[in-house]
C-alpha atoms as a printed R data frame, in Angstrom:
    type eleno elety resid chain resno      x       y      z
1   ATOM     1    CA   MET     A     1 24.832  14.509 40.630
2   ATOM     2    CA   SER     A     2 25.451  11.495 38.378
3   ATOM     3    CA   ASP     A     3 25.889  11.839 34.652
4   ATOM     4    CA   PRO     A     4 22.748  11.387 32.525
5   ATOM     5    CA   LEU     A     5 22.647   8.141 30.579
6   ATOM     6    CA   LEU     A     6 20.401   9.447 27.803
7   ATOM     7    CA   PRO     A     7 19.152  12.735 26.414
8   ATOM     8    CA   PRO     A     8 15.669  13.615 27.653
9   ATOM     9    CA   LEU     A     9 12.619  11.908 26.205
10  ATOM    10    CA   ARG     A    10  9.868  14.330 25.258
11  ATOM    11    CA   VAL     A    11  6.308  13.474 24.178
12  ATOM    12    CA   LEU     A    12  5.372  16.209 21.708
13  ATOM    13    CA   GLY     A    13  1.768  15.161 21.280
14  ATOM    14    CA   LEU     A    14 -0.516  12.129 21.278
15  ATOM    15    CA   ALA     A    15 -4.137  11.845 20.117
16  ATOM    16    CA   PRO     A    16 -6.154  13.991 20.204
17  ATOM    17    CA   GLY     A    17 -3.164  16.382 20.198
18  ATOM    18    CA   LEU     A    18 -1.730  15.378 16.818
19  ATOM    19    CA   VAL     A    19  1.522  17.017 15.685
20  ATOM    20    CA   ASP     A    20  1.915  18.696 12.289
21  ATOM    21    CA   TYR     A    21  4.723  17.055 10.309
22  ATOM    22    CA   HIS     A    22  6.430  20.304  9.280
23  ATOM    23    CA   ALA     A    23  6.439  21.560 12.878
24  ATOM    24    CA   ALA     A    24  8.126  18.359 14.060
25  ATOM    25    CA   TRP     A    25 10.641  18.480 11.224
26  ATOM    26    CA   ASP     A    26 11.542  22.080 12.049
27  ATOM    27    CA   ARG     A    27 12.105  21.037 15.658
28  ATOM    28    CA   GLN     A    28 14.360  18.193 14.561
29  ATOM    29    CA   LYS     A    29 16.474  20.516 12.416
30  ATOM    30    CA   SER     A    30 16.846  23.025 15.245
31  ATOM    31    CA   LEU     A    31 17.788  20.290 17.711
32  ATOM    32    CA   HIS     A    32 20.269  18.829 15.230
33  ATOM    33    CA   ASP     A    33 22.051  22.173 14.933
34  ATOM    34    CA   ASP     A    34 22.211  22.481 18.726
35  ATOM    35    CA   VAL     A    35 23.675  18.994 19.154
36  ATOM    36    CA   VAL     A    36 26.282  19.541 16.432
37  ATOM    37    CA   ALA     A    37 27.281  22.841 18.042
38  ATOM    38    CA   GLY     A    38 27.562  21.265 21.494
39  ATOM    39    CA   ARG     A    39 24.696  23.298 22.951
40  ATOM    40    CA   SER     A    40 22.506  20.257 23.635
41  ATOM    41    CA   ASP     A    41 22.560  16.481 23.963
42  ATOM    42    CA   GLY     A    42 19.401  16.438 21.859
43  ATOM    43    CA   GLU     A    43 16.077  14.833 22.655
44  ATOM    44    CA   PHE     A    44 14.223  11.605 21.973
45  ATOM    45    CA   LEU     A    45 10.899  12.838 20.572
46  ATOM    46    CA   LEU     A    46  7.719  10.715 20.619
47  ATOM    47    CA   LEU     A    47  4.464  11.741 18.947
48  ATOM    48    CA   GLU     A    48  1.482  11.013 16.739
49  ATOM    49    CA   HIS     A    49  1.306  12.937 13.487
50  ATOM    50    CA   ALA     A    50 -1.637  14.415 11.694
51  ATOM    51    CA   PRO     A    51 -2.100  12.311  8.499
52  ATOM    52    CA   VAL     A    52  0.774  12.780  6.031
53  ATOM    53    CA   TYR     A    53  2.736  10.916  3.370
54  ATOM    54    CA   THR     A    54  6.500  11.409  3.428
55  ATOM    55    CA   ALA     A    55  8.984  10.316  0.766
56  ATOM    56    CA   GLY     A    56 12.606   9.436  1.438
57  ATOM    57    CA   ARG     A    57 15.454  10.001 -0.976
58  ATOM    58    CA   ARG     A    58 14.983   6.738 -2.885
59  ATOM    59    CA   THR     A    59 11.254   7.132 -3.610
60  ATOM    60    CA   GLU     A    60 10.287   6.553 -7.253
61  ATOM    61    CA   ASP     A    61  7.385   8.274 -8.988
62  ATOM    62    CA   HIS     A    62  5.281   5.119 -9.388
63  ATOM    63    CA   GLU     A    63  5.413   4.516 -5.626
64  ATOM    64    CA   ARG     A    64  3.625   7.772 -4.806
65  ATOM    65    CA   PRO     A    65 -0.142   7.998 -4.116
66  ATOM    66    CA   ALA     A    66 -2.176   7.098 -7.169
67  ATOM    67    CA   ASP     A    67 -4.828   9.672 -6.218
68  ATOM    68    CA   GLY     A    68 -2.376  12.590 -6.252
69  ATOM    69    CA   ALA     A    69 -2.432  13.080 -2.464
70  ATOM    70    CA   PRO     A    70  0.281  15.524 -1.343
71  ATOM    71    CA   VAL     A    71  3.631  14.114 -0.286
72  ATOM    72    CA   VAL     A    72  6.354  15.764  1.805
73  ATOM    73    CA   ASP     A    73  9.810  15.014  0.378
74  ATOM    74    CA   VAL     A    74 12.400  14.628  3.134
75  ATOM    75    CA   ASP     A    75 16.116  13.921  3.493
76  ATOM    76    CA   ARG     A    76 15.881  10.559  5.254
77  ATOM    77    CA   GLY     A    77 16.803   7.246  3.710
78  ATOM    78    CA   GLY     A    78 14.191   4.848  2.438
79  ATOM    79    CA   LYS     A    79 11.109   5.387  0.335
80  ATOM    80    CA   ILE     A    80  7.532   6.540  0.782
81  ATOM    81    CA   THR     A    81  5.465   5.889  3.890
82  ATOM    82    CA   TRP     A    82  2.478   7.244  5.795
83  ATOM    83    CA   HIS     A    83  2.218   8.743  9.275
84  ATOM    84    CA   GLY     A    84 -0.974   9.473 11.150
85  ATOM    85    CA   PRO     A    85 -3.247   8.861 14.135
86  ATOM    86    CA   GLY     A    86 -2.695   5.554 15.886
87  ATOM    87    CA   GLN     A    87  0.965   5.303 14.864
88  ATOM    88    CA   LEU     A    88  3.726   6.014 17.383
89  ATOM    89    CA   VAL     A    89  6.554   7.959 15.751
90  ATOM    90    CA   GLY     A    90  9.960   8.366 17.355
91  ATOM    91    CA   TYR     A    91 12.590  10.928 16.361
92  ATOM    92    CA   PRO     A    92 15.847  10.431 18.292
93  ATOM    93    CA   VAL     A    93 17.753  13.641 17.539
94  ATOM    94    CA   VAL     A    94 20.937  12.456 19.202
95  ATOM    95    CA   ARG     A    95 24.655  11.971 18.710
96  ATOM    96    CA   LEU     A    96 25.641   8.401 17.903
97  ATOM    97    CA   LYS     A    97 28.307   6.864 20.096
98  ATOM    98    CA   ASP     A    98 29.917   5.401 16.971
99  ATOM    99    CA   SER     A    99 28.892   7.199 13.796
100 ATOM   100    CA   ALA     A   100 31.100   4.854 11.764
101 ATOM   101    CA   HIS     A   101 28.727   1.985 12.511
102 ATOM   102    CA   VAL     A   102 25.295   3.223 11.498
103 ATOM   103    CA   LYS     A   103 24.103  -0.374 11.065
104 ATOM   104    CA   ASP     A   104 24.530  -0.873 14.804
105 ATOM   105    CA   TYR     A   105 22.297   2.128 15.465
106 ATOM   106    CA   VAL     A   106 19.664   0.760 13.068
107 ATOM   107    CA   TRP     A   107 19.876  -2.570 14.922
108 ATOM   108    CA   PHE     A   108 19.233  -0.709 18.178
109 ATOM   109    CA   LEU     A   109 16.078   0.952 16.822
110 ATOM   110    CA   GLU     A   110 14.834  -2.359 15.419
111 ATOM   111    CA   GLU     A   111 15.523  -4.088 18.726
112 ATOM   112    CA   LEU     A   112 13.677  -1.341 20.590
113 ATOM   113    CA   LEU     A   113 10.565  -2.027 18.493
114 ATOM   114    CA   ILE     A   114 10.933  -5.814 18.574
115 ATOM   115    CA   ARG     A   115 11.124  -5.882 22.373
116 ATOM   116    CA   THR     A   116  8.194  -3.493 22.665
117 ATOM   117    CA   ALA     A   117  6.011  -5.621 20.363
118 ATOM   118    CA   ALA     A   118  6.948  -8.766 22.296
119 ATOM   119    CA   GLU     A   119  5.387  -7.347 25.449
120 ATOM   120    CA   TYR     A   120  2.031  -7.485 23.678
121 ATOM   121    CA   GLY     A   121  2.549 -11.059 22.518
122 ATOM   122    CA   VAL     A   122  3.514 -10.058 18.971
123 ATOM   123    CA   THR     A   123  6.611 -11.747 17.536
124 ATOM   124    CA   ALA     A   124  8.355  -9.312 15.208
125 ATOM   125    CA   VAL     A   125 11.655 -10.019 13.461
126 ATOM   126    CA   ARG     A   126 14.227  -8.557 11.103
127 ATOM   127    CA   VAL     A   127 14.093  -9.676  7.466
128 ATOM   128    CA   ASP     A   128 17.282  -9.608  5.399
129 ATOM   129    CA   GLY     A   129 17.185  -6.887  2.778
130 ATOM   130    CA   ARG     A   130 14.108  -5.219  4.268
131 ATOM   131    CA   ALA     A   131 14.342  -2.413  6.789
132 ATOM   132    CA   GLY     A   132 12.099  -2.231  9.809
133 ATOM   133    CA   ILE     A   133 10.433  -5.031 11.747
134 ATOM   134    CA   TRP     A   134  8.113  -7.719 10.406
135 ATOM   135    CA   VAL     A   135  5.511 -10.271 11.404
136 ATOM   136    CA   LEU     A   136  6.216 -13.298  9.224
137 ATOM   137    CA   SER     A   137  3.696 -15.011  6.947
138 ATOM   138    CA   ASP     A   138  1.168 -17.335  8.587
139 ATOM   139    CA   THR     A   139 -2.509 -18.271  8.403
140 ATOM   140    CA   ASP     A   140 -5.443 -16.547 10.046
141 ATOM   141    CA   ALA     A   141 -8.127 -18.174 12.207
142 ATOM   142    CA   ASP     A   142 -9.965 -19.329  9.092
143 ATOM   143    CA   GLY     A   143 -6.884 -20.927  7.576
144 ATOM   144    CA   ALA     A   144 -6.318 -18.230  4.966
145 ATOM   145    CA   ALA     A   145 -2.694 -17.435  4.153
146 ATOM   146    CA   ARG     A   146 -1.300 -14.082  5.227
147 ATOM   147    CA   PRO     A   147  1.928 -12.607  3.790
148 ATOM   148    CA   ASP     A   148  4.807 -11.039  5.693
149 ATOM   149    CA   ARG     A   149  3.493  -7.873  7.335
150 ATOM   150    CA   LYS     A   150  5.453  -4.751  8.234
151 ATOM   151    CA   LEU     A   151  4.818  -3.590 11.785
152 ATOM   152    CA   GLY     A   152  7.461  -0.891 12.177
153 ATOM   153    CA   ALA     A   153  9.374   1.302  9.747
154 ATOM   154    CA   ILE     A   154 12.795   2.922 10.124
155 ATOM   155    CA   GLY     A   155 14.267   5.767  8.086
156 ATOM   156    CA   LEU     A   156 17.200   7.938  9.120
157 ATOM   157    CA   ALA     A   157 19.374  10.848  8.168
158 ATOM   158    CA   ILE     A   158 22.743  11.167  9.899
159 ATOM   159    CA   HIS     A   159 24.816  14.311  9.436
160 ATOM   160    CA   ASP     A   160 27.887  15.234 11.482
161 ATOM   161    CA   GLY     A   161 27.342  12.136 13.611
162 ATOM   162    CA   VAL     A   162 23.858  13.268 14.709
163 ATOM   163    CA   SER     A   163 20.688  11.384 13.802
164 ATOM   164    CA   THR     A   164 17.344  12.795 12.690
165 ATOM   165    CA   HIS     A   165 14.106  11.090 11.637
166 ATOM   166    CA   GLY     A   166 13.722   7.640 13.193
167 ATOM   167    CA   PHE     A   167 10.948   5.044 13.425
168 ATOM   168    CA   ALA     A   168  7.208   4.532 13.164
169 ATOM   169    CA   LEU     A   169  5.429   1.730 15.040
170 ATOM   170    CA   ASN     A   170  1.911   0.861 13.896
171 ATOM   171    CA   CYS     A   171 -0.259   0.599 16.999
172 ATOM   172    CA   SER     A   172 -3.952   1.259 16.303
173 ATOM   173    CA   ASN     A   173 -3.858   3.174 13.016
174 ATOM   174    CA   SER     A   174 -5.965   2.486  9.948
175 ATOM   175    CA   LEU     A   175 -4.225   0.512  7.213
176 ATOM   176    CA   ALA     A   176 -6.286   2.145  4.459
177 ATOM   177    CA   PRO     A   177 -3.703   4.898  3.672
178 ATOM   178    CA   TYR     A   178 -1.188   2.225  2.625
179 ATOM   179    CA   ALA     A   179 -3.477   0.939 -0.103
180 ATOM   180    CA   GLY     A   180 -2.690   3.863 -2.402
181 ATOM   181    CA   ILE     A   181  1.118   3.653 -2.205
182 ATOM   182    CA   ILE     A   182  3.877   1.074 -2.468
183 ATOM   183    CA   ALA     A   183  4.910   1.459  1.135
184 ATOM   184    CA   CYS     A   184  8.687   1.517  1.611
185 ATOM   185    CA   GLY     A   185  9.019   0.323 -2.000
186 ATOM   186    CA   ILE     A   186  7.930  -3.233 -1.099
187 ATOM   187    CA   ALA     A   187  5.134  -4.525 -3.321
188 ATOM   188    CA   ASP     A   188  4.964  -8.173 -2.225
189 ATOM   189    CA   ALA     A   189  4.162  -7.717  1.468
190 ATOM   190    CA   ALA     A   190  1.475  -6.162  3.643
191 ATOM   191    CA   THR     A   191  1.297  -3.820  6.623
192 ATOM   192    CA   THR     A   192 -0.092  -4.522 10.080
193 ATOM   193    CA   THR     A   193 -0.580  -3.019 13.534
194 ATOM   194    CA   LEU     A   194 -0.315  -4.219 17.115
195 ATOM   195    CA   THR     A   195 -4.094  -3.946 17.304
196 ATOM   196    CA   GLU     A   196 -4.572  -6.051 14.162
197 ATOM   197    CA   GLU     A   197 -2.212  -8.757 15.417
198 ATOM   198    CA   THR     A   198 -3.628  -9.016 18.941
199 ATOM   199    CA   GLY     A   199 -7.319  -8.382 18.355
200 ATOM   200    CA   ARG     A   200 -7.404  -5.689 21.036
201 ATOM   201    CA   THR     A   201 -6.894  -1.957 20.801
202 ATOM   202    CA   ILE     A   202 -3.334  -0.888 21.633
203 ATOM   203    CA   THR     A   203 -2.762   2.846 21.249
204 ATOM   204    CA   PRO     A   204  0.441   4.886 21.059
205 ATOM   205    CA   ALA     A   205 -0.321   6.205 24.558
206 ATOM   206    CA   ASP     A   206 -0.379   2.594 25.801
207 ATOM   207    CA   VAL     A   207  2.962   1.854 24.152
208 ATOM   208    CA   VAL     A   208  4.955   4.907 25.303
209 ATOM   209    CA   PRO     A   209  5.831   3.616 28.813
210 ATOM   210    CA   VAL     A   210  6.752   0.170 27.476
211 ATOM   211    CA   LEU     A   211  8.987   1.573 24.746
212 ATOM   212    CA   THR     A   212 10.521   4.054 27.206
213 ATOM   213    CA   ARG     A   213 11.589   1.231 29.499
214 ATOM   214    CA   HIS     A   214 13.351  -0.592 26.672
215 ATOM   215    CA   LEU     A   215 14.939   2.666 25.516
216 ATOM   216    CA   GLU     A   216 16.421   3.155 28.964
217 ATOM   217    CA   GLU     A   217 17.829  -0.386 28.856
218 ATOM   218    CA   LEU     A   218 19.298  -0.272 25.339
219 ATOM   219    CA   GLY     A   219 19.923   3.376 24.534
220 ATOM   220    CA   PRO     A   220 23.076   4.106 26.556
221 ATOM   221    CA   ARG     A   221 25.052   1.662 24.373
222 ATOM   222    CA   TYR     A   222 24.296   3.601 21.193
223 ATOM   223    CA   ILE     A   223 23.533   7.230 22.120
224 ATOM   224    CA   ALA     A   224 26.176   9.684 23.362
225 ATOM   225    CA   VAL     A   225 25.645  12.360 25.986
226 ATOM   226    CA   THR     A   226 28.014  15.003 27.307
227 ATOM   227    CA   PRO     A   227 29.279  14.122 30.793
228 ATOM   228    CA   THR     A   228 28.251  16.631 33.449
229 ATOM   229    CA   GLU     A   229 30.491  17.654 36.309
230 ATOM   230    CA   GLY     A   230 29.569  16.402 39.737
231 ATOM   231    CA   PRO     A   231 29.410  18.631 42.815
232 ATOM   232    CA   THR     A   232 32.722  20.058 43.920
233 ATOM   233    CA   ALA     A   233 33.998  19.571 47.436
C-alpha cells in the first residue's frame, strides 16, 4: 500500500447540521495532542458553525460587538471575526513540513482559497499587510464604487510544529453580523461572499468538492504525514 499524501479530510457538519464552536475547538485540541505525541497524522476538518464571534489574541476592546454579544476568546492569531451558517470553515490540525516557515503555510491556505474562488469566476488576491484573501475595489452595475472586500479569513495557532484553527471562506452567509464589529481589525474595507460576487447562491456544500481537489494538489508540499510501511514480501 502506498504512503498517504495527506491526513484524512473529515466533514464534521454542514447546514442544517451546524457544529457548535466549543465542540469543534475541543476536537482540535485533542487532535493536536495526538499529532504531537505521534499517535495521529491529524485531520483536515471542514464544517459550518452555529453563529459565533471569536476573538484572536490581538483583539482590542473597541473591536468587539457594540451590542454586547458574547465572544469566544481563542489562542489563534488575528483579531475578531464571525462564523456561522453559509460560511465554510476549515481547521487543518496537521504537522507542518517546515515549521520554521509559517509564512509558507499561510501562503498555502491563501492559495487554496484563491484557486477555489477562481472556479466560480471570482478573482481574489492577497493584499500586503492584510491577512486572508480579497476582492479588490471596483464599481457595481450602477457605477457605484465598492471598496476592497474580504472574502476569506485566516487565523492560526502553531504549537510544537502542529497547526490548529485555520480559515473561513464566505460562501452564502449573511453579512449582517459583521456590521457590529471591526472584522479582523480592518475598518476601511468591507466583507463579501461568493454568492454576493456572482449573483447566484453558492453554499459551503457546493464548495467542499472544489476545495478538496485543490487541497489534494497543494497540500502535500506543506503538510507532513508519517510514512506507512508497505506490504512485506
